[in-house]
Every structure is written in C-alpha cells, then in structure tokens.
Coordinates of C-alpha atoms in Angstrom, one line a residue:
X1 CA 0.0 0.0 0.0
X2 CA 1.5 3.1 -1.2
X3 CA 0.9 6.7 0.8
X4 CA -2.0 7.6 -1.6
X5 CA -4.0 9.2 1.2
X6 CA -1.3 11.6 3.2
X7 CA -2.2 14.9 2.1
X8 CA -0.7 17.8 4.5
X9 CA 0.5 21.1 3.0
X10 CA 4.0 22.7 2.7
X11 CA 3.0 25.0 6.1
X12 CA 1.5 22.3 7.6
X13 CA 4.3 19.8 7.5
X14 CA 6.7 22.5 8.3
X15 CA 4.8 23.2 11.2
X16 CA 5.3 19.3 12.2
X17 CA 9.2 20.1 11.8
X18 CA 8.7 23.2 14.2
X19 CA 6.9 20.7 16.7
X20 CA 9.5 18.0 16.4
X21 CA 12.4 20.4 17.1
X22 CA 11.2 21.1 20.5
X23 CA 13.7 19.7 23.2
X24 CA 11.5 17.5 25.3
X25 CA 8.7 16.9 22.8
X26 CA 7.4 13.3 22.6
X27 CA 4.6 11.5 21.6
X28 CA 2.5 11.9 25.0
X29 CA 2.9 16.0 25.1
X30 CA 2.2 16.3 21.1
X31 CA -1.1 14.2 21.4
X32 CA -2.3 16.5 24.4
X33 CA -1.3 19.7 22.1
X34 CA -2.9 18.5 19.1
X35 CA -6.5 17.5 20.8
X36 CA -6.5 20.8 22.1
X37 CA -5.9 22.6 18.8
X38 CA -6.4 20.0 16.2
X39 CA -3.1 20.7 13.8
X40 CA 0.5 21.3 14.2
X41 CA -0.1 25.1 12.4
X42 CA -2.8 26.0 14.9
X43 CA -0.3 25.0 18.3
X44 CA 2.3 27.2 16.7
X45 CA -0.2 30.0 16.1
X46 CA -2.3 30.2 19.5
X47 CA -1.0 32.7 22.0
X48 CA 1.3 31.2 25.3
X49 CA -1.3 31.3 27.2
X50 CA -3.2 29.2 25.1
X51 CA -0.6 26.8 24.9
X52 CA 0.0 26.8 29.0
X53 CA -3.4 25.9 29.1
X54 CA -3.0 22.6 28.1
X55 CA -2.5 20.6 30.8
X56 CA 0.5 18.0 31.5
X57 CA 3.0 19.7 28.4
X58 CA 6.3 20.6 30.7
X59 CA 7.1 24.1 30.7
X60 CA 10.2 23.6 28.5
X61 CA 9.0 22.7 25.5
X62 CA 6.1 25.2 25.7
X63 CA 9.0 27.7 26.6
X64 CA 10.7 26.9 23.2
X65 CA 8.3 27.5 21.0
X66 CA 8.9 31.3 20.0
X67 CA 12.5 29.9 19.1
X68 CA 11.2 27.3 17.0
X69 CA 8.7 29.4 14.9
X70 CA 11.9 32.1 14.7
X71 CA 13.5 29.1 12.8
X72 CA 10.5 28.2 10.1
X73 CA 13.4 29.0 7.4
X74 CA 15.2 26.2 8.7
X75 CA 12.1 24.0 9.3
X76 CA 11.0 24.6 5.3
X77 CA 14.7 23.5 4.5
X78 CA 13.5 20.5 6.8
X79 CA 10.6 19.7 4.3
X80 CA 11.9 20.4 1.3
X81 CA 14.6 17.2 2.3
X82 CA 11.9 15.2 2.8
X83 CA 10.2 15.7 -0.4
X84 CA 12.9 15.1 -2.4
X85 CA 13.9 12.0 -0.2
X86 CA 10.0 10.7 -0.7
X87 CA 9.6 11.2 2.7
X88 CA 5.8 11.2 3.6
X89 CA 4.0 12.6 6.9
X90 CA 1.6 9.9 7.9
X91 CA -0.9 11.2 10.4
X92 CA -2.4 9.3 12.9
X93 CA -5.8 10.0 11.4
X94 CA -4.8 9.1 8.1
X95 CA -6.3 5.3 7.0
X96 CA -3.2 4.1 6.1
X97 CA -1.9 4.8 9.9
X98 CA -0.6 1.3 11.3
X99 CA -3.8 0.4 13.2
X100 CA -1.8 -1.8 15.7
X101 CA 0.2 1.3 17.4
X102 CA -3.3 2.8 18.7
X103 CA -3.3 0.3 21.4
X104 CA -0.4 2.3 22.8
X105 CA -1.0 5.2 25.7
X106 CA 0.7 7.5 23.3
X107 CA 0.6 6.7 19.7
X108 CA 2.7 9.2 17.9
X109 CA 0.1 11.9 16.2
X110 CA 2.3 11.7 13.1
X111 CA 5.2 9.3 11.3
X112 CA 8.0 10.3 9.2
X113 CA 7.4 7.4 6.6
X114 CA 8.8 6.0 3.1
X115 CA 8.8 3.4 1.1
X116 CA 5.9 0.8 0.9
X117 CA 3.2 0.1 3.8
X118 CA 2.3 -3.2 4.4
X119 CA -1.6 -3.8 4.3
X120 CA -2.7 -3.7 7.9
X121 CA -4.2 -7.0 7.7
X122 CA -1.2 -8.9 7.0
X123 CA 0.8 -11.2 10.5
X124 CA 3.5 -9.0 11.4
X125 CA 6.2 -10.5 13.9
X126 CA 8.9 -8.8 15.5
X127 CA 12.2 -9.7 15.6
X128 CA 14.8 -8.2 18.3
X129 CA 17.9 -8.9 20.4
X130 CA 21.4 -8.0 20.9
X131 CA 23.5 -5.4 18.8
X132 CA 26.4 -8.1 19.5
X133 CA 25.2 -11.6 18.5
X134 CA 26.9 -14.5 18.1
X135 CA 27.4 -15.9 14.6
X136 CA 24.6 -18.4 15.8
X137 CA 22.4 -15.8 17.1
X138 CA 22.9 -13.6 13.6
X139 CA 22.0 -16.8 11.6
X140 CA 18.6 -17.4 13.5
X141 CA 17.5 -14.1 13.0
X142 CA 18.1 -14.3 9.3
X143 CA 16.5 -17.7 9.1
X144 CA 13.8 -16.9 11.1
X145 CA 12.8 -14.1 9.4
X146 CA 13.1 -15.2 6.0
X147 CA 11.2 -18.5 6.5
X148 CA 8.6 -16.1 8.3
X149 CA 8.7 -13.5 5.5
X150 CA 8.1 -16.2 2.7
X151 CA 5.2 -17.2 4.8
X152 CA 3.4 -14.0 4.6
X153 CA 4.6 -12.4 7.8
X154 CA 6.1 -8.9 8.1
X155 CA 8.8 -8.7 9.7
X156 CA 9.8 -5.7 12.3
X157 CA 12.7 -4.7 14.0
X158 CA 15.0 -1.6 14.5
X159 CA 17.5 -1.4 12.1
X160 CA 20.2 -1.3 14.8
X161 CA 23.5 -3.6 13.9
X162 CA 22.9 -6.9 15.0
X163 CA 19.7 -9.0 15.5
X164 CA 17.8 -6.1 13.9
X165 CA 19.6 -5.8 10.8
X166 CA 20.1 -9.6 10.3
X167 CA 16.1 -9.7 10.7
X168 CA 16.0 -7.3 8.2
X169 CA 18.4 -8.9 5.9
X170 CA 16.3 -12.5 6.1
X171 CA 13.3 -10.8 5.1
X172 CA 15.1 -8.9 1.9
X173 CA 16.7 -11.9 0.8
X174 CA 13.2 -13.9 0.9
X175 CA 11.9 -11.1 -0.5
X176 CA 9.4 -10.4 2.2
X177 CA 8.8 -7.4 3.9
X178 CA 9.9 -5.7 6.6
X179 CA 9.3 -2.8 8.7
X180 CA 12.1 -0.6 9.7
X181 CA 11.4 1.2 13.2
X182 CA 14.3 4.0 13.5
X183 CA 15.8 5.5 16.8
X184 CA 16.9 8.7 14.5
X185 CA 15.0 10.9 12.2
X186 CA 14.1 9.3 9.1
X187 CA 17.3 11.9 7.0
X188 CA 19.4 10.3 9.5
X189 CA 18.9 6.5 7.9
X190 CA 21.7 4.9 6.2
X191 CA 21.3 1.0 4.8
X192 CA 23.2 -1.6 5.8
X193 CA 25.4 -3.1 3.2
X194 CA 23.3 -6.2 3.6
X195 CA 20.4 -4.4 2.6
X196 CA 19.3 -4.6 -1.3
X197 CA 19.7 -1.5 -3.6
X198 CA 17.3 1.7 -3.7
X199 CA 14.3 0.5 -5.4
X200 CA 14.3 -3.0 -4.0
X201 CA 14.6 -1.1 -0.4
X202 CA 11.5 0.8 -1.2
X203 CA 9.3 -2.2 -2.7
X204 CA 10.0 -4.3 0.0
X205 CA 10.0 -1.9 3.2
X206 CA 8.7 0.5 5.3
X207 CA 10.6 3.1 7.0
X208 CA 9.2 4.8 9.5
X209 CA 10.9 7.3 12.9
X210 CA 8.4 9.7 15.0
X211 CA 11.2 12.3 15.8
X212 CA 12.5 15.1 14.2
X213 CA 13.6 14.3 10.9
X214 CA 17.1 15.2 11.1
X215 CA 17.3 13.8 14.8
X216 CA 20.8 12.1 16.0
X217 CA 20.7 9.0 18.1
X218 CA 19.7 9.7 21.2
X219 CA 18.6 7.3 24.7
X220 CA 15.7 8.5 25.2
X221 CA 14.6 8.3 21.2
X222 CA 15.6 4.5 21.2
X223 CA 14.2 3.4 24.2
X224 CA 10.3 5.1 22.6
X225 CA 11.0 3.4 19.8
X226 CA 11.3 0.2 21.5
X227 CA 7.2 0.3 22.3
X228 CA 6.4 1.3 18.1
X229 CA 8.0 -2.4 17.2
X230 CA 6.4 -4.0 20.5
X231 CA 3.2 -2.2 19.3
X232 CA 3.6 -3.4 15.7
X233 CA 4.3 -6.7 16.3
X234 CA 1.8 -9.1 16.2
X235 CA 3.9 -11.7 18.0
X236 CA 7.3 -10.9 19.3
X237 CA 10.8 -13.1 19.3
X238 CA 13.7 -12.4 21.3
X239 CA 16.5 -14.2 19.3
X240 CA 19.8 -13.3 22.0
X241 CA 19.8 -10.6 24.7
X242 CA 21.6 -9.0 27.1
X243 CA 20.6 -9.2 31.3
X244 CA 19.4 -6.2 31.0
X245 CA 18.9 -3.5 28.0
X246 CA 16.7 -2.8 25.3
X247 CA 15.8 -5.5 24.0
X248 CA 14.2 -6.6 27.5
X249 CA 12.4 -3.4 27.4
X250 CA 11.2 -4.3 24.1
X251 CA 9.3 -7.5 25.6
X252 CA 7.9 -5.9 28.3
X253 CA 6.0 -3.4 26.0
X254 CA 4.7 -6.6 24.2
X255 CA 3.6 -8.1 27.7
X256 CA 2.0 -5.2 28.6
X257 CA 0.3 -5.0 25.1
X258 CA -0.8 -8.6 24.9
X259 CA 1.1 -9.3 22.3
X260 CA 2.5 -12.9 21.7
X261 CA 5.8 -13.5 23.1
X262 CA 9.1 -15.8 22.3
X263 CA 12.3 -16.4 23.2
X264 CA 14.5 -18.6 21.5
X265 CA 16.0 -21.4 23.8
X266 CA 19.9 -22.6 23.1
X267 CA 21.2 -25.7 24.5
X268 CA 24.9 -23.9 25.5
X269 CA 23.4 -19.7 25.2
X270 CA 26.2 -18.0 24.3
X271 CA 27.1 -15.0 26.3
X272 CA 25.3 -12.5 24.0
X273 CA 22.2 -15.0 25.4
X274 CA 22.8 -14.2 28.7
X275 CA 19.4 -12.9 28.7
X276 CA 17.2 -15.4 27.2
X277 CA 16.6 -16.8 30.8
X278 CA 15.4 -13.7 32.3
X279 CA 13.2 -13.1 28.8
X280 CA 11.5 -16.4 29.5
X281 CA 10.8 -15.5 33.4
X282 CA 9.2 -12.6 31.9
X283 CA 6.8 -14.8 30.4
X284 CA 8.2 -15.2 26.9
X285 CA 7.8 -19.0 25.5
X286 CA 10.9 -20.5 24.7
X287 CA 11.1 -22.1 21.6
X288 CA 13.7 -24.6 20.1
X289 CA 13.5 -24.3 16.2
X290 CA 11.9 -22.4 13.2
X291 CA 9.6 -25.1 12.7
X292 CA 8.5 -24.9 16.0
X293 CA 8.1 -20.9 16.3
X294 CA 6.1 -21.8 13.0
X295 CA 3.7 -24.1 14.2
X296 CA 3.4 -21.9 17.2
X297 CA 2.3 -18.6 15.5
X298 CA -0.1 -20.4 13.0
X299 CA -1.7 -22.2 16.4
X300 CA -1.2 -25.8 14.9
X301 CA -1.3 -28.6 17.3
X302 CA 1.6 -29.6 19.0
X303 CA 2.3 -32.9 20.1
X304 CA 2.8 -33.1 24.0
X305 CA 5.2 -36.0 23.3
X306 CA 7.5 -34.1 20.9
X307 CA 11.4 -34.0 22.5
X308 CA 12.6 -30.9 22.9
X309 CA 16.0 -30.4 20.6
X310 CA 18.8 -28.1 20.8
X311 CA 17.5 -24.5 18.4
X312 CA 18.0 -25.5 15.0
X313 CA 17.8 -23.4 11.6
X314 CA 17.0 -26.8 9.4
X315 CA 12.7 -27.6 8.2

C-alpha cells in the first residue's frame, strides 16, 4: 500500500518540523497539544497562554516554541529534504496509519514514513535482540525471518547492527517485507550493506521514525522506539539478549500489550544470550526451532510428546 491518502500542505508539514524540534517533545505531550488545537499550524499560532493551558506539556517545550517558529526558514529547508527523499508525513488520522500502534497510551500523532506500507491486515512478527550476536544468534534471525517472510509475515525490527539488521536482511533476501522502526530521524537513515539496492529497499519496506527528521541518536529516542515495534508486532521473538537493555524493554511493551511472546531457547546460550533466561521469566515462551516458532504462531497442534532439541535453523 502506497501513501496515496497523506495529504498535508508545505505550512502544515513544516509546522510538524517546528513541533518535532522542541527539546523534550514526545509522543505523550504532542497528542495533548494537538486534541487541544487540532493541527501542528494552529499550536504554533495560538498565543502562550493558550498553549500553558493545556495541561501535563512541561514548561520547556512550551518555553521553546517562540524559538522554534523564529527558525520556520530552517524547518522549510527541513521539508523540502523530505520531499525530495519521498519522505511522507503519515498522520495518525490518516487510513493508512498502522492500526496496531493505537493500542499504545501515546501513539505518535504523526510518522515520518517512506517506502511501501504493508496492508494492515497482514501477520506481522517482530524480531529483536542483541547489537552483538553470536554468529549463531545472527543466523537465526536471518533464518527466522526469512522463512517467516516467505510465509506471509512482516517482519519488524529496529534497524540497529545486529539481530535487527540480520532480521531485516532474512526478510530482503526472501523477498518479504519488513518494517524498519528508526531511533533517529528518518534523514538520518543509512542502509546496511546487507540491505538490497534503492528500489528493491523501497518495494519491499517501510521506513518509519516519530522524531525530528534530522534527529541524532539519542537514549531516550531508542528506548520510545522500543514500544512502536512491541506495538507493531503481532507476536514478538527475542532471538539473543543482554541481562538487562533494550531488547528486554522491548518484551515488556509486548507483555503489557498482549502481544505474543518468544524467546529462542539454546542448549549452551552463548554470552550474548545471557538474557534469554530472564526473557523467559518474563513470560516469553521458549522455543527450540523455526519449525516450532512456526507451528506456534499459526496455532497448529503440537504434540505433547514431541522432545525438545537443541534451536536449529533446518525444516
């Protein structure tokens, strides 16, 4: 599904930009702005006190705003790059919005987005884990997600080195899709050699960020963007993990959302697994092949007296 029905005009968009450049901003304090004046053009234009009025937005991002509109040359440069990049503003009200992230507190009013959207209806599973696998845990990803993508799923993840960009790499080579959920702003991205050329990258996924287009990584950005794939994902598998990090944030926001959870189970976890133990006391269901995960996620019967083997990438 291309972006056939975002329509926002040059002021509007840059207005977006204006919003986005506010130090603080985040989903939670852009949703209470816009209910209260219904578009990114109208918060910028209401008076301060208007804008205090609003309950629960800090004081600093309201107190930035004069210097942000001062800046709407800068902001216009902004959305000029994101025209010529294809870059599309995809607002939460818009019917091609990914359903799935309204079960969130704070969906973001309005994605950065290019390349192709998946139709809403299809499976989506994401895929997540460590920025430092092991050559094992890099090939499960790939295999998991490819085997997944070639059976209709979509597959999500975070574009960050490791788990995320081998998930995203299985699904290219199937050629599935896949949905790429960005810490930075979407003029920040940069594929992965892995990753096919241009117009194989925009056929086959969907880039998406909810920050300031020309946003740097940041903690607080990546951590956010941890709940968009959570929210995304249908069902969610944690391939390797740290004890603690993001990728254990990551299945929390899935538990919390109801979503489907997995971890895979190794018979000797490598270190960069250290935290597959602690994903499964979270809840997570440990799984011990692709064929399982499979039968799993299409809710086949499984035979009680099946043994369980060491994880293995083979039908």
């Amino acid at each position: 599904m291309a972006f056939v029905d975002t329509v926002m005009t040059e002021d509007e968009l840059c207005a977006w930009v204006a919003l986005h450049s506010l130090d603080g901003i985040g989903a939670a304090s852009l949703g209470r702005l816009l209910s209260r004046f219904g578009a990114a053009r109208a918060t910028l234009a209401a008076t301060p006190a208007e804008r205090e009025s609003v309950p629960h937005v800090p004081a600093v991002i309201l107190d930035g705003v004069p210097c942000a509109i001062a800046r709407m040359a800068d902001h216009a440069r902004v959305a000029a790059r994101l025209a010529h990049e294809h870059v599309l503003p995809l607002l939460r009200s818009a019917p091609a919005y990914p359903s799935r992230l309204n079960a969130l507190a704070s969906p973001p009013p309005l994605l950065y987005a290019r390349g192709t959207l998946p139709a809403d209806g299809r499976p989506t599973l994401g895929i997540v884990g460590t920025t430092e696998p092991s050559e094992r845990g890099a090939r499960v990803a790939a295999t998991a997600a490819g085997r997944m993508a070639k059976a209709g799923w979509v597959i999500v993840s975070g574009h960050a080195r490791g788990i995320d960009s081998d998930a995203h790499r299985g699904a290219f080579d199937a050629g599935g899709t896949t949905v790429l959920v960005l810490p930075t702003g979407i003029l920040q991205f940069r594929p992965h050699e892995a990753y096919p050329p241009p117009d194989a990258l925009a056929r086959q996924a969907t880039i998406v960020s909810e920050v300031h287009p020309e946003a740097v990584w940041a903690t607080r950005a990546a951590l956010a963007r941890n709940r968009l794939i959570a929210a995304w994902s249908d069902a969610l598998l944690v391939v390797e993990c740290r004890e603690k990090g993001g990728t254990l944030a990551t299945l929390r926001h899935a538990a919390s959302l109801r979503r489907r959870t997995f971890v895979v189970r190794f018979r000797r976890p490598s270190l960069s697994a250290a935290g597959n133990a602690v994903a499964e006391e979270m809840g997570a269901q440990p799984v011990h092949s692709i064929r399982e995960l499979q039968r799993l996620l299409t809710q086949a019967p499984q035979s009680s007296s099946q043994p369980h083997l060491p994880w293995r990438t083979d039908p």
